Amino acid sequence: MESILKAIKEASIEIKQLIETGDTGKSTNQNSTGDTQLKLDIASDEIIESYFKKLTNVKSIVSEEQENIIDINENGTYLIAYDPLDGSSLVDVNLSVGSIYGIYKNDFNGQNIVASVYVVFGPRVELVYCDGKTVKMYRLQNGSFNYIQDIKLQEKGKLQAPGSTQQCWYPYHKAMIDGFFNDGYRLRYSGGMVPDLHQILLKGGGLFSYPSTSDLPKGKLRQLFEVFPFALTYKCAGGQAVNGFSDVLNIQTTHIHDTSPCFFGSNYEINKVLEVYKNNG
Ligand code: FDP
């Protein structure tokens, strides 16, 4: 695992430079979910792939930007699913973006995720590593990632980040979100999953939701690259991650680009979600 972490750190330093100086324009390609790829998406993907291809303990990798799994070493132990530059359309307005990595054993499935990493590229570059037990944050300072703190959620927070558009929310979901606001929760939604979830983790708690909607009944966020890595992180930080009804890591993935409704948060908010969805979903 050390070598994977080292590769992610080195790739992140290159991606930071790319974000600072690279072309934020669109490419002519689409990824498998139909999003037009930005030149930054493709370039970040190439950087990460080149680092992972050098590792003997990696069996295969799959990127959100690519159609298929790439096999690397038949005898490798780890399978890595990654989103090279999540929220890349925010770079041109100079908001924070991030990379997300899920590290699996045996196959790409929620039950088999063993570690996760995300990197936030904001005013500072921070890397959060979850080894399946604890959640540790590192900050890029003078060219190296230094340990800053362990991350632990409180039982209840004060923030909420509600994804998608109200037009497409089901009435019970809207009532739940309104209920949190009526209880004094503050809106914190940048449109970048990585900084939005990072904020809730560092401010002690709250709720990030990307539900099933009338236009996207299976949600928008991808299980392997986005949902499962953050689910592991939130669970190990003392919170929960659910699909509305149960632990999101118990979902069976049938295709590498499958999506799922998802809710990440501290215990109080997630228990409320489970209660509302049990009675309505
Ligand atoms: P984006 O499409 O800009 O890449 O990964 C998808 C994502 O961003 C997340 O980072 C973000 O949380 C979400 O989509 C935002 O979607 P909505 O605008 O539908 O809320």
Short mmCIF file of N, CA and C and ligand atoms in Angstrom, two decimals, residues 35 64 83 85-90 100 162-165 189 191-196 208 210 216 220-222 226, ligand 1:
data_model
loop_
_atom_site.label_atom_id
_atom_site.label_comp_id
_atom_site.label_asym_id
_atom_site.label_seq_id
_atom_site.Cartn_x
_atom_site.Cartn_y
_atom_site.Cartn_z
N ASP A 35 -20.26 12.52 -20.51
CA ASP A 35 -19.78 13.88 -20.23
C ASP A 35 -18.68 14.22 -21.23
N GLU A 64 -12.50 6.73 -14.20
CA GLU A 64 -13.81 7.25 -14.57
C GLU A 64 -13.79 7.78 -16.00
N ASP A 83 -11.10 8.58 -9.97
CA ASP A 83 -11.64 9.71 -10.72
C ASP A 83 -10.51 10.75 -10.72
N LEU A 85 -9.91 13.82 -11.93
CA LEU A 85 -10.12 15.24 -11.58
C LEU A 85 -11.62 15.51 -11.47
N ASP A 86 -12.16 15.15 -10.33
CA ASP A 86 -13.60 15.33 -10.11
C ASP A 86 -13.92 16.84 -10.01
N GLY A 87 -15.02 17.23 -10.66
CA GLY A 87 -15.42 18.65 -10.62
C GLY A 87 -14.54 19.52 -11.49
N SER A 88 -13.92 18.92 -12.53
CA SER A 88 -12.92 19.66 -13.33
C SER A 88 -13.49 20.93 -13.98
N SER A 89 -14.83 20.97 -14.15
CA SER A 89 -15.41 22.17 -14.78
C SER A 89 -15.36 23.37 -13.83
N LEU A 90 -14.94 23.15 -12.59
CA LEU A 90 -14.82 24.26 -11.63
C LEU A 90 -13.46 24.94 -11.70
N ILE A 100 -10.08 11.25 -6.64
CA ILE A 100 -10.60 10.25 -5.70
C ILE A 100 -10.09 8.86 -6.12
N PRO A 162 -26.77 19.71 -0.46
CA PRO A 162 -27.79 18.93 -1.16
C PRO A 162 -27.58 18.94 -2.68
N GLY A 163 -27.30 17.79 -3.27
CA GLY A 163 -26.98 17.68 -4.69
C GLY A 163 -28.19 17.60 -5.59
N SER A 164 -27.95 17.81 -6.90
CA SER A 164 -28.96 17.81 -7.96
C SER A 164 -29.80 19.09 -7.88
N THR A 165 -30.92 19.08 -8.61
CA THR A 165 -31.74 20.28 -8.63
C THR A 165 -33.12 20.02 -8.02
N TYR A 189 -22.54 24.17 -0.64
CA TYR A 189 -22.50 23.33 -1.83
C TYR A 189 -21.75 24.07 -2.94
N GLY A 191 -20.53 22.30 -5.64
CA GLY A 191 -20.68 21.54 -6.87
C GLY A 191 -19.47 20.65 -7.15
N GLY A 192 -18.55 20.62 -6.22
CA GLY A 192 -17.40 19.71 -6.31
C GLY A 192 -17.52 18.73 -5.15
N MET A 193 -17.69 17.46 -5.48
CA MET A 193 -17.92 16.46 -4.43
C MET A 193 -16.76 16.43 -3.42
N VAL A 194 -15.54 16.53 -3.93
CA VAL A 194 -14.39 16.39 -3.03
C VAL A 194 -14.32 17.53 -2.00
N PRO A 195 -14.31 18.79 -2.44
CA PRO A 195 -14.27 19.85 -1.42
C PRO A 195 -15.53 19.88 -0.55
N ASP A 196 -16.69 19.54 -1.12
CA ASP A 196 -17.92 19.57 -0.31
C ASP A 196 -17.89 18.51 0.79
N PHE A 208 -24.18 15.38 3.23
CA PHE A 208 -24.05 15.55 1.79
C PHE A 208 -25.02 14.57 1.16
N TYR A 210 -26.83 13.09 -2.54
CA TYR A 210 -27.10 13.08 -3.98
C TYR A 210 -28.11 11.96 -4.20
N LEU A 216 -32.71 11.24 -12.81
CA LEU A 216 -31.66 10.21 -12.63
C LEU A 216 -32.06 9.30 -11.46
N LYS A 220 -26.45 10.18 -9.59
CA LYS A 220 -25.46 10.63 -10.59
C LYS A 220 -24.07 10.10 -10.28
N LEU A 221 -23.78 9.96 -8.98
CA LEU A 221 -22.38 9.70 -8.61
C LEU A 221 -22.03 8.22 -8.78
N ARG A 222 -20.81 8.00 -9.27
CA ARG A 222 -20.39 6.64 -9.65
C ARG A 222 -19.91 5.84 -8.44
N GLU A 226 -16.42 7.23 -6.88
CA GLU A 226 -16.82 8.35 -6.03
C GLU A 226 -17.49 7.88 -4.74
P1 FDP B 1 -19.15 17.29 -11.99
O1 FDP B 1 -20.35 16.76 -12.72
O2 FDP B 1 -18.99 18.77 -12.11
O3 FDP B 1 -17.89 16.53 -12.30
O4 FDP B 1 -18.74 13.95 -10.14
C1 FDP B 1 -19.82 14.64 -10.44
C2 FDP B 1 -20.00 15.98 -9.79
O5 FDP B 1 -19.40 17.05 -10.41
C3 FDP B 1 -19.59 16.04 -8.29
O6 FDP B 1 -18.28 16.46 -8.09
C4 FDP B 1 -20.61 17.01 -7.71
O7 FDP B 1 -20.84 16.81 -6.33
C5 FDP B 1 -21.83 16.73 -8.52
O8 FDP B 1 -21.39 16.20 -9.78
C6 FDP B 1 -22.63 17.97 -8.79
O9 FDP B 1 -23.81 17.65 -9.47
P2 FDP B 1 -25.09 18.63 -9.50
O10 FDP B 1 -24.65 19.86 -10.21
O11 FDP B 1 -26.12 17.85 -10.25
O12 FDP B 1 -25.50 18.91 -8.08
#
